[in-house]
C-alpha cells in the first residue's frame, strides 16, 4: 500500500467512527505521531466530519452558487427547444428537451456532493439565455461552443483538485470530464450532419 493509499484509508476509517473522544485522539495521533503535514484530508474536522479540501469546496460552491453553470446550461437548452419547436423542427426541439433534463441531473450531482461534504448550497438567479438563433445549424454551433466553455470550467476545477490533493472531489469531477467528451462529440456530429444535408441541397 502506498503512503497516499494508506492516508486515504486512514481518513476513510475515521469517518466511520462514532466516538468523539476516540476521533480526537486518532486525529491528533495522525497529526503528531505520523507527521502527516499534508494529508489527503488536511482540513478534516472531527466535529463536522467534513474533510473536503476547503479551497476546492469553495470553488465548487462558487460555481454552484455563482454562475451555476449546469443550471444555466439547462435553461439554455430549454430556450433552444422552444426556438426549434417554433421554427418547425420538433425533432430537434425534443432533443433539446432531453438535454434540458440531463443538465438538471448534472446540477444535482454537484448539489448533492456539496451537501454530502457538509457544504451549503445557496441558489441564486440564473442569468438570462439567448432566445433566438439564425437557423438549426447556428443552434448546434452555439451548443458546441457552450459545451467547450463548460469543459474548460470543469478542467479548471479538476486542476485545482490536483493542486490541493483533493482526491474525493477529483473523483466526483472525473465523471464530468468524461461526460464533456461525449457532449462535445454529440454536438459536433449533429453539426457535421446538418452541414452535409445543406451541402446536398436538401436543407
Ligand atoms: Mg452538463
Short mmCIF file of C-alpha atoms and ligand atoms in Angstrom, two decimals, residues 63 69-71 73-74 77 99 102-107 146-147 150 154 175-176 179-180 183, ligand 1:
data_model
loop_
_atom_site.label_atom_id
_atom_site.label_comp_id
_atom_site.label_asym_id
_atom_site.label_seq_id
_atom_site.Cartn_x
_atom_site.Cartn_y
_atom_site.Cartn_z
CA UNK A 63 -19.60 27.51 -9.36
CA UNK A 69 -23.21 26.57 -14.97
CA UNK A 70 -25.19 23.35 -15.25
CA UNK A 71 -28.47 25.09 -14.45
CA UNK A 73 -26.97 25.01 -19.50
CA UNK A 74 -30.39 23.51 -18.71
CA UNK A 77 -31.24 24.10 -23.85
CA UNK A 99 -30.65 17.94 -22.87
CA UNK A 102 -29.75 15.95 -18.45
CA UNK A 103 -28.27 19.29 -17.43
CA UNK A 104 -30.55 19.41 -14.41
CA UNK A 105 -29.23 15.98 -13.45
CA UNK A 106 -25.66 17.33 -13.76
CA UNK A 107 -26.51 20.23 -11.46
CA UNK A 146 -21.16 26.38 -24.92
CA UNK A 147 -20.08 22.80 -24.12
CA UNK A 150 -18.23 24.10 -19.75
CA UNK A 154 -14.55 21.51 -15.39
CA UNK A 175 -17.45 11.76 -14.35
CA UNK A 176 -17.87 15.31 -15.68
CA UNK A 179 -19.27 13.48 -19.91
CA UNK A 180 -17.86 16.57 -21.63
CA UNK A 183 -21.31 16.30 -25.06
MG1 LIG B 1 -23.60 19.33 -18.33
#
